[in-house]
Amino acid sequence: MSAATPAQTADARAIDHALARWVRERSGSELVARAAHAVSIAEGQGDACAALAEDAGFSADDIDALHAHAWVGDGREFSPFVLDRRAHFYTWRNWRHESRLAEAIRERAGARTLPVAVADIAADLGELFSAEDEAATCWQRVAVAAAPGSRLFVLTGGPGTGKTTTVVRLLLMLLRHAAASGLAEKPVIALAAPTGKAAQRLAQAMAKGKQNLLERLPSDSEFRALLDRIPHAEAGTLHRLLGYRPMDNTFARGVADPLAADIVVVDEASMVDLAMMRQLVDALRSQTMLILLGDPGQLAAVEAGSVLSDIVASVDQNALPLALAQRLVTILQPPPVEAIVIAPLAGQVVTLTHVWRAGSGLQRGIAALRVGDTAWLDAFIANGVDGSLRLQICAAVQALSARIDAWIDAHESLFGQLLAPAIAPAAALKLLREAQVLCALREGAFGAQYINALIARRLSGRFGFDATQAWYHGRPILVTRNDYARSLFNGDIGIVLLGDGGPRVWFELSTRDGSPGLRSFSPRTLPAHDTAFAITIHRSQGSEYGDVAVVLPPDAEHRVLSRELLYTAVSRATHGAEIWATADAMRAAAMHPIRRRGGLLERLRRVRDSTASDPDC
């Protein structure tokens, strides 16, 4: 019997060992216990399953013996574990999540129709994109034209490509052609995101997108009246949408009690894990349309699965089925490439490619990091700069300390205003979005906790406050646990300001019209929180900052380093970014894409779905 690999042993957690002991005692099999140990480790790393041969050192004889054990099945009926033909070992829970989700997505993809006449689509696009450059908005127009008649639509693209702007137009098209598209006469639209912070940003972005479009639409356009039927302030978390019940870790909404919404829009879909996405699709009625927005290049969910990435990868970028391509050729100039594509999701996944955000130097770097462009990477490491993106070599704590001093020097005016006694809450919160340190790690010398303490000490020396006091004026606060009663959510950023009544912590929360509103709380009433001069890259998802400093551990072998991590961090910046790292760590991150184990991608790629229980059949 082969032993566990050194990597498996090093990555093991207490819960992984506990599961292995439990399985060993009850199954009577050391082999099944080892496989359970491997799959528990894999789930902790975000995989839906464990690759027993590649990752856990299982031999062919081991795998044959597992197939014969009563606790291990093929997925056709319940068993504690499932082993597929690729020697991928699943818990029953994740096998069911994956197989049910794939089945639901394929059913929705197969229900697609093309219900609206070409002439009507062309006229509507003329109103919705009046006076806008046709080449730059080509794929935006494709998305809006292709959406009616779909039950699942995925809109992706990097930062600044206009996903929210496009989805407002897309929703208007669906509202105008609701009856023809099989929706209710006046469809109910629900907006959601994985986190409270992302939901707040969705609300604000939708409000801004609606206002911008209102100013552009012709005065006699019927779409102007339909804009009022698109909500924005009601955006909430997926947990809230689905009625999460923390007492027993279940949801009120599901197959037995589906959502009443006719259209559900989910932003930052890359952060949605396998279990949550399965729960969501189970809670949709068959005629409900699901719209997913997100960037598959960003970090995937903390829990198991890479759902958005798998969906997008299941079809070539912007590939279209023949019938849809032929319709669009008569509408759009320049027309999209026509191709006969039989992938199940062809034409229902659109990637926006034109970047509207200013700052070409930063955008070049972001685009190169997204795909792992080696030529760009070599030149960037050699030169240390590309436009407003810079590499600052940082190999030791002393160098890190020097970088922090330089960061404070570069933003001294910002920190001076932030720490000024008379600053107003709105101004302080706006300043917090101008500069942010993002860390790959939470703990250790290159982690957010240490850097927060270091920045606080440096600032206290310059600006004369006592950083040993918990609630000093100007301290930024990051909420780390949801508090539904106070509408404070994991990832929300606030600021401590001193007043006559003592310290108050101020947050920007969306008002009913989607505009920013302000609320303050006593420090005693806050949920779990940290200081936020520096935050982890994972916490930054769904946020934007003017300048960012990205801190990577100097060890190029560190397992946290990945392309998605680096891309997510740099793409939070709208103006400029610095990467504080060694050249080797920078290269290791940029050239190491995350590939999560699972069978969802294979299931979605299959043209025929005759054996849903096994993605290899």
XYZ file of C-alpha atoms in Angstrom:
617
model
C 0.000 0.000 0.000
C 1.441 3.382 -1.003
C 1.904 6.124 1.558
C 0.551 9.672 1.488
C 2.725 12.135 -0.371
C 4.807 14.663 1.612
C 2.688 17.496 0.204
C -0.477 15.792 1.409
C 0.960 15.324 4.908
C 2.180 18.927 5.118
C -1.184 20.333 4.010
C -3.273 18.255 6.402
C -5.449 19.957 9.019
C -6.840 18.618 12.264
C -10.231 18.054 10.617
C -8.587 15.991 7.853
C -6.987 13.649 10.413
C -10.244 13.448 12.376
C -12.235 12.394 9.300
C -9.657 9.748 8.427
C -9.850 8.288 11.974
C -13.655 8.262 11.873
C -13.730 6.505 8.490
C -11.066 3.992 9.572
C -13.030 3.049 12.696
C -16.370 2.653 10.939
C -15.444 1.322 7.503
C -12.739 -1.030 8.719
C -10.575 0.012 5.790
C -7.233 1.775 5.982
C -7.450 2.402 2.235
C -10.818 4.185 2.431
C -9.520 6.182 5.412
C -6.515 7.333 3.375
C -8.773 8.333 0.486
C -11.048 10.213 2.898
C -7.986 11.984 4.282
C -6.976 12.987 0.737
C -10.411 14.286 -0.229
C -10.715 16.276 2.996
C -7.365 17.965 2.289
C -8.470 18.627 -1.307
C -11.722 20.261 -0.198
C -9.772 22.463 2.191
C -7.782 23.683 -0.814
C -10.911 24.428 -2.855
C -11.075 21.242 -4.937
C -14.343 19.397 -5.432
C -12.514 16.060 -5.347
C -9.107 14.462 -4.818
C -6.983 13.076 -7.657
C -5.834 9.942 -5.880
C -3.095 8.882 -8.295
C -1.556 12.291 -9.034
C -1.883 13.979 -5.651
C -2.105 11.233 -3.058
C 0.170 8.473 -4.389
C -2.487 5.786 -4.878
C -1.495 2.860 -7.088
C -3.710 1.190 -9.686
C -4.247 -1.723 -7.261
C -5.296 0.723 -4.531
C -7.858 2.288 -6.836
C -9.234 -1.099 -7.898
C -9.626 -2.060 -4.248
C -11.461 1.195 -3.509
C -13.927 0.514 -6.327
C -14.802 -2.782 -4.623
C -15.451 -1.316 -1.171
C -19.060 -0.879 -0.036
C -18.475 2.730 1.052
C -17.357 3.761 -2.437
C -19.831 4.006 -5.326
C -20.077 5.298 -8.882
C -22.616 8.045 -8.170
C -25.715 6.242 -9.421
C -26.997 5.765 -5.876
C -25.989 6.993 -2.444
C -22.642 5.986 -1.007
C -20.433 7.933 1.414
C -17.845 8.442 -1.336
C -17.790 8.379 -5.135
C -14.854 7.317 -7.334
C -14.993 8.160 -11.034
C -13.017 6.661 -13.914
C -10.258 9.226 -13.624
C -9.566 8.096 -10.045
C -11.111 11.322 -8.766
C -12.502 10.694 -5.301
C -15.526 12.723 -4.094
C -17.611 12.987 -0.988
C -21.231 12.238 -1.820
C -22.123 15.845 -0.992
C -19.794 17.390 -3.563
C -20.630 14.740 -6.155
C -24.308 15.616 -5.858
C -23.601 19.366 -5.919
C -21.539 18.993 -9.093
C -23.815 16.587 -10.951
C -27.004 18.476 -10.038
C -25.490 21.839 -10.975
C -24.220 20.553 -14.318
C -27.628 19.045 -15.083
C -29.426 22.304 -14.199
C -27.056 24.447 -16.286
C -27.402 22.152 -19.302
C -31.186 22.125 -18.965
C -31.223 25.911 -18.938
C -28.855 26.109 -21.886
C -30.985 23.667 -23.862
C -34.172 25.681 -23.243
C -32.839 28.661 -25.203
C -34.993 30.146 -28.006
C -34.602 33.122 -30.360
C -38.035 34.704 -29.886
C -37.545 38.301 -31.055
C -37.545 39.345 -34.708
C -34.245 40.546 -36.141
C -35.767 43.896 -37.140
C -36.962 44.528 -33.574
C -33.555 43.616 -32.118
C -31.837 45.980 -34.551
C -34.181 48.858 -33.686
C -33.724 48.302 -29.955
C -29.937 48.210 -30.230
C -30.099 51.485 -32.111
C -31.871 53.127 -29.169
C -29.838 51.504 -26.411
C -26.479 52.251 -28.034
C -27.314 55.460 -29.851
C -24.266 57.533 -30.831
C -21.823 54.983 -29.349
C -18.897 53.491 -31.242
C -20.064 50.242 -32.853
C -16.674 48.547 -32.856
C -15.991 49.301 -29.178
C -19.463 48.140 -28.115
C -19.635 45.129 -30.441
C -19.706 42.453 -27.753
C -21.918 44.556 -25.509
C -24.427 44.629 -28.361
C -24.050 40.894 -28.918
C -24.865 40.260 -25.251
C -27.945 42.475 -25.305
C -29.156 40.972 -28.589
C -28.533 37.367 -27.539
C -30.143 37.471 -24.083
C -33.890 37.287 -24.922
C -35.032 33.683 -24.887
C -32.229 32.460 -22.598
C -32.660 30.886 -19.188
C -28.978 31.292 -18.350
C -26.690 34.084 -19.516
C -23.110 34.729 -18.443
C -21.425 38.099 -18.969
C -17.695 38.219 -18.258
C -14.759 40.533 -18.788
C -11.900 42.220 -16.985
C -12.092 45.455 -14.994
C -13.393 48.455 -16.892
C -15.042 46.457 -19.682
C -18.545 47.670 -18.819
C -20.276 44.605 -17.386
C -22.698 46.615 -15.235
C -23.413 49.106 -18.022
C -24.171 46.211 -20.350
C -26.419 44.371 -17.915
C -28.626 47.465 -17.499
C -29.225 47.486 -21.263
C -29.659 43.721 -21.254
C -32.353 43.956 -18.583
C -34.142 46.663 -20.551
C -34.194 44.376 -23.586
C -35.664 41.567 -21.483
C -38.308 43.868 -20.003
C -39.397 45.057 -23.442
C -39.628 41.515 -24.817
C -40.679 39.741 -21.628
C -43.750 37.999 -23.032
C -41.961 36.776 -26.148
C -39.092 35.520 -23.998
C -41.359 33.407 -21.807
C -41.142 35.707 -18.785
C -43.958 37.294 -16.792
C -45.535 40.373 -18.331
C -43.806 42.520 -15.719
C -40.826 40.452 -14.607
C -39.597 40.708 -11.038
C -35.830 41.273 -10.948
C -33.611 40.269 -8.005
C -30.022 41.485 -7.593
C -27.518 39.607 -5.445
C -23.821 39.065 -4.801
C -21.797 36.662 -2.642
C -20.842 39.262 -0.013
C -22.436 42.320 1.505
C -19.655 44.536 0.154
C -20.128 43.212 -3.372
C -23.896 43.663 -3.066
C -23.418 47.272 -1.984
C -21.138 47.960 -4.947
C -23.658 46.287 -7.285
C -26.408 48.554 -5.965
C -24.302 51.654 -6.499
C -23.106 50.540 -9.935
C -26.658 49.763 -11.092
C -27.901 53.150 -9.886
C -25.068 54.891 -11.719
C -25.584 52.798 -14.845
C -29.288 53.602 -14.949
C -28.647 57.319 -14.540
C -25.974 57.357 -17.246
C -28.212 55.515 -19.680
C -31.166 57.792 -18.914
C -29.037 60.742 -19.992
C -28.125 59.015 -23.271
C -31.464 57.548 -24.352
C -33.488 59.463 -26.938
C -36.141 61.607 -25.299
C -38.960 59.634 -26.924
C -37.506 56.186 -26.152
C -39.861 53.689 -24.511
C -36.856 52.347 -22.634
C -36.832 55.408 -20.377
C -39.981 54.266 -18.605
C -38.655 50.702 -18.276
C -35.592 51.919 -16.378
C -37.756 52.459 -13.282
C -38.532 48.738 -13.208
C -34.872 47.796 -12.765
C -34.083 47.732 -9.035
C -30.767 48.719 -7.512
C -31.064 49.562 -3.806
C -32.554 46.111 -3.130
C -29.322 44.286 -3.994
C -28.409 41.863 -1.202
C -26.313 38.840 -0.425
C -27.045 35.405 -1.845
C -27.524 34.175 1.712
C -30.241 36.751 2.264
C -31.857 36.092 -1.125
C -32.059 32.370 -0.403
C -33.181 32.775 3.212
C -30.166 31.367 5.024
C -30.966 29.785 8.404
C -27.774 29.790 10.507
C -29.241 27.677 13.306
C -29.207 24.553 11.113
C -27.107 25.760 8.143
C -29.980 25.435 5.672
C -31.871 27.705 3.293
C -35.550 28.566 3.125
C -35.528 28.773 -0.674
C -35.009 25.637 -2.720
C -36.801 23.121 -4.895
C -39.834 22.994 -2.600
C -40.100 26.774 -2.181
C -38.447 28.545 -5.137
C -37.794 32.247 -5.521
C -40.578 34.395 -6.916
C -38.151 36.409 -9.072
C -38.382 36.087 -12.857
C -34.817 37.330 -13.441
C -31.948 36.862 -10.973
C -28.707 38.807 -11.494
C -25.629 37.663 -9.531
C -22.536 39.867 -9.579
C -18.987 38.770 -8.635
C -19.974 35.233 -9.589
C -16.354 34.034 -9.455
C -16.719 34.103 -5.652
C -19.694 31.695 -5.653
C -18.725 28.162 -4.631
C -20.116 24.869 -5.864
C -22.556 24.321 -2.996
C -23.962 27.857 -3.097
C -24.416 27.836 -6.875
C -26.214 24.507 -6.653
C -28.473 25.947 -3.934
C -29.200 28.942 -6.149
C -30.171 26.978 -9.251
C -32.319 24.662 -7.131
C -34.197 27.743 -5.894
C -35.051 28.969 -9.411
C -38.258 28.154 -11.217
C -37.747 26.597 -14.647
C -38.847 29.792 -16.441
C -36.648 32.096 -14.324
C -33.634 33.620 -16.082
C -30.286 33.546 -14.279
C -27.676 36.162 -15.252
C -24.134 35.727 -13.917
C -21.637 38.604 -13.972
C -17.981 38.236 -13.109
C -14.378 37.821 -14.097
C -13.144 34.196 -14.176
C -9.550 35.445 -13.983
C -10.088 36.504 -10.375
C -9.742 34.351 -7.298
C -12.307 31.582 -7.088
C -14.509 30.949 -4.075
C -12.926 30.146 -0.730
C -14.974 26.943 -0.554
C -14.848 24.095 -3.081
C -15.318 24.672 -6.788
C -14.515 27.151 -9.559
C -17.989 27.406 -11.042
C -17.762 30.603 -13.090
C -14.370 29.631 -14.497
C -15.688 26.212 -15.512
C -18.782 27.660 -17.159
C -16.759 30.177 -19.159
C -14.115 27.607 -20.132
C -16.762 25.185 -21.416
C -17.048 27.161 -24.682
C -14.478 29.079 -26.736
C -14.427 32.815 -26.087
C -17.402 34.500 -27.749
C -18.164 31.481 -29.908
C -21.694 31.547 -31.295
C -24.055 28.877 -32.607
C -24.773 29.208 -36.313
C -28.380 30.434 -35.983
C -27.431 33.237 -33.616
C -24.347 34.223 -35.619
C -26.401 34.526 -38.785
C -28.930 36.784 -37.044
C -26.240 39.035 -35.622
C -24.389 39.430 -38.925
C -27.409 41.283 -40.280
C -27.562 43.579 -37.243
C -24.039 44.477 -36.171
C -21.237 46.383 -37.868
C -18.622 45.028 -37.704
C -20.281 41.613 -37.423
C -18.975 39.014 -34.994
C -17.115 36.038 -36.373
C -19.539 33.430 -37.654
C -18.843 29.877 -36.542
C -20.711 26.617 -36.221
C -20.416 25.841 -32.508
C -22.242 22.971 -30.869
C -20.999 23.462 -27.293
C -24.077 23.542 -25.041
C -23.396 27.076 -23.755
C -22.333 28.662 -27.055
C -23.943 32.071 -27.428
C -24.885 32.197 -23.769
C -21.445 33.203 -22.492
C -20.209 36.586 -23.733
C -16.847 38.104 -22.832
C -16.449 41.886 -23.061
C -13.012 42.798 -24.388
C -12.939 46.590 -24.862
C -11.540 48.400 -21.793
C -13.224 51.767 -21.133
C -11.229 52.652 -18.045
C -8.412 55.178 -18.573
C -4.770 54.253 -17.927
C -3.434 52.134 -20.770
C -0.178 51.274 -18.993
C -1.966 49.726 -16.039
C -4.445 48.019 -18.334
C -1.652 46.406 -20.360
C -0.274 44.891 -17.181
C -3.681 43.741 -15.980
C -4.450 42.126 -19.340
C -1.046 40.402 -19.419
C -1.393 39.062 -15.869
C -4.861 37.748 -16.662
C -3.503 35.363 -19.320
C 0.049 34.807 -18.066
C 1.817 36.608 -20.928
C 5.447 35.436 -20.562
C 6.919 38.006 -22.967
C 5.306 40.838 -21.032
C 6.375 39.278 -17.729
C 10.033 38.993 -18.785
C 10.100 42.622 -19.923
C 8.314 43.846 -16.813
C 10.679 42.066 -14.420
C 13.683 43.325 -16.378
C 12.458 46.938 -16.511
C 10.538 47.052 -13.244
C 7.849 49.275 -14.746
C 5.078 49.339 -17.326
C 3.164 52.599 -17.296
C 1.614 52.989 -13.868
C 2.459 49.419 -12.770
C 5.769 48.982 -10.908
C 7.755 46.156 -9.373
C 9.488 47.075 -6.122
C 11.951 44.373 -5.094
C 11.190 43.381 -1.521
C 13.045 40.326 -0.212
C 13.349 40.958 3.525
C 11.575 42.669 6.399
C 13.978 45.614 6.219
C 13.060 46.172 2.571
C 9.380 45.879 3.451
C 9.791 48.524 6.152
C 11.466 50.827 3.637
C 8.629 50.266 1.146
C 6.067 51.219 3.789
C 7.965 54.434 4.530
C 8.021 55.234 0.815
C 4.290 54.430 0.525
C 3.487 56.830 3.375
C 5.747 59.467 1.819
C 3.944 59.135 -1.527
C 0.540 59.448 0.166
C 1.469 61.812 2.994
C -1.171 64.349 2.005
C -3.840 61.635 1.989
C -2.860 60.362 5.451
C -2.582 63.906 6.764
C -6.142 64.676 5.682
C -7.400 61.330 6.964
C -5.967 61.924 10.422
C -6.983 65.597 10.621
C -9.322 66.173 13.617
C -11.982 68.029 11.666
C -12.378 65.672 8.695
C -15.962 64.844 7.738
C -17.029 61.173 7.563
C -17.840 61.263 3.834
C -14.464 62.794 3.001
C -12.632 60.275 5.199
C -14.349 57.278 3.598
C -13.598 58.627 0.131
C -9.922 59.017 1.049
C -9.776 55.374 2.166
C -10.537 54.344 -1.408
C -7.586 56.309 -2.772
C -4.809 54.001 -1.539
C -4.759 50.471 -0.120
C -2.114 47.897 0.779
C -3.168 44.366 -0.275
C -1.421 41.320 1.183
C -1.299 37.739 -0.006
C -1.025 36.618 3.627
C -2.824 37.557 6.823
C -0.141 36.531 9.274
C 3.649 36.671 9.374
C 6.156 39.399 8.538
C 4.628 39.938 5.090
C 1.034 39.573 6.308
C -1.709 42.133 6.791
C -1.638 42.004 10.598
C 2.071 42.854 10.884
C 1.908 45.514 8.161
C -1.103 47.154 9.815
C 0.827 47.461 13.059
C 3.871 48.793 11.238
C 1.879 51.412 9.315
C 0.087 52.516 12.487
C 3.414 53.001 14.291
C 4.887 54.948 11.392
C 1.827 57.197 11.136
C 1.703 57.784 14.890
C 5.291 58.993 14.790
C 4.540 61.421 11.975
C 1.139 62.684 13.034
C 1.351 62.479 16.816
C -1.409 60.062 17.859
C -1.224 57.069 20.200
C -1.384 53.907 18.084
C -1.594 51.751 21.224
C -5.137 53.019 21.805
C -7.753 50.817 20.140
C -9.977 53.606 18.845
C -7.609 56.319 17.698
C -8.906 58.943 15.271
C -8.463 57.919 11.630
C -8.154 54.169 12.210
C -9.651 52.283 9.234
C -11.804 49.289 10.170
C -12.518 46.131 8.171
C -15.604 44.129 9.171
C -14.825 40.399 9.122
C -18.210 38.923 10.051
C -21.712 39.639 8.765
C -24.099 41.485 11.074
C -27.495 41.465 9.373
C -29.163 43.422 12.159
C -26.884 46.400 11.528
C -26.455 45.817 7.762
C -22.713 45.462 8.226
C -21.084 42.769 6.143
C -17.815 40.927 5.790
C -15.517 43.226 3.790
C -17.142 46.544 4.697
C -14.611 49.306 5.394
C -15.241 52.004 7.994
C -13.293 54.734 9.773
C -12.974 55.741 13.427
C -13.594 59.435 14.030
C -13.513 61.159 17.403
C -16.295 63.533 18.392
C -17.711 65.137 21.485
C -19.402 61.887 22.445
C -16.293 59.756 21.987
C -15.266 57.526 19.069
C -17.742 56.550 16.385
C -17.095 54.186 13.486
C -18.512 55.487 10.209
C -19.517 53.372 7.206
C -20.864 54.160 3.776
C -24.087 52.224 3.185
C -26.370 52.393 0.165
C -29.596 54.369 0.531
C -32.871 53.412 -1.120
C -31.985 55.360 -4.261
C -28.612 53.616 -4.518
C -26.597 56.671 -3.560
C -24.020 56.446 -0.765
C -25.378 57.049 2.722
C -23.569 57.340 6.036
C -24.121 55.533 9.323
C -22.064 55.490 12.491
C -21.794 52.903 15.252
C -20.385 52.743 18.724
C -17.209 50.612 18.738
C -18.879 48.381 21.324
C -21.580 47.346 18.856
C -19.326 46.360 15.948
C -19.113 42.767 14.738
C -15.666 41.133 14.445
C -13.222 43.475 12.735
C -9.583 44.266 11.971
C -7.519 47.377 11.248
C -7.517 48.051 7.504
C -4.442 50.040 6.471
C -3.561 46.672 4.935
C -6.045 43.911 4.083
C -5.755 40.525 2.425
C -6.274 40.238 -1.308
C -9.193 37.886 -0.686
C -10.917 40.606 1.364
C -10.428 43.122 -1.444
C -12.539 41.269 -4.013
C -15.381 43.419 -5.232
C -13.599 46.672 -4.295
C -11.712 49.364 -6.221
C -8.949 51.705 -5.089
C -7.009 54.482 -6.769
C -3.547 53.101 -5.901
C -2.688 49.671 -4.523
C 0.467 48.112 -3.145
C 0.497 44.324 -3.534
C 2.610 42.461 -0.966
C 3.743 38.928 -1.879
C 5.784 36.607 0.368
C 9.404 36.532 -0.855
C 9.506 32.717 -1.006
C 8.790 31.737 -4.621
C 7.716 28.273 -3.423
C 4.970 29.605 -1.150
C 1.745 27.790 -1.950
C -0.393 30.936 -1.716
C 1.156 32.397 -4.873
C -1.041 32.163 -7.953
C -1.905 34.057 -11.102
C -5.448 34.629 -9.894
C -4.216 36.104 -6.620
C -1.848 38.548 -8.344
C -4.346 39.485 -11.054
C -7.123 40.078 -8.531
C -4.878 42.358 -6.480
C -3.522 44.460 -9.349
C -6.947 44.765 -10.983
C -8.344 46.428 -7.845
C -6.382 49.555 -8.888
C -7.856 52.220 -11.121
C -4.838 54.535 -11.231
C -1.584 52.797 -10.289
C -0.188 49.687 -8.636
C 3.071 48.581 -7.023
C 4.056 44.956 -6.508
C 6.285 44.466 -3.457
C 7.941 41.121 -4.113
C 11.053 39.326 -5.238
C 11.401 38.774 -8.977
C 11.131 35.017 -8.393
C 7.944 35.338 -6.333
C 6.421 37.666 -8.937
C 7.234 35.176 -11.688
C 5.988 32.219 -9.672
C 2.658 33.917 -9.027
C 2.142 35.080 -12.609
C 2.962 31.664 -14.097
C 0.954 29.525 -11.677
C -2.730 29.446 -12.600
C -5.014 27.640 -10.174
C -6.606 24.509 -11.585
C -9.149 23.173 -9.149
C -10.008 19.503 -9.273
C -13.534 18.672 -10.320
C -15.693 17.373 -13.143
C -18.007 20.334 -13.779
C -16.091 21.586 -16.818
C -16.142 18.167 -18.489
C -19.834 17.770 -17.787
C -20.632 21.156 -19.325
C -18.511 20.536 -22.431
C -20.234 17.294 -23.388
C -22.558 17.642 -26.367
C -24.666 14.679 -25.283
C -25.551 14.042 -21.663
C -26.629 10.434 -21.766
C -24.887 9.407 -18.521
C -24.999 12.295 -16.091
C -23.519 10.239 -13.269
C -20.041 9.979 -14.841
C -18.316 12.829 -16.663
C -15.986 10.391 -18.436
C -18.699 8.408 -20.173
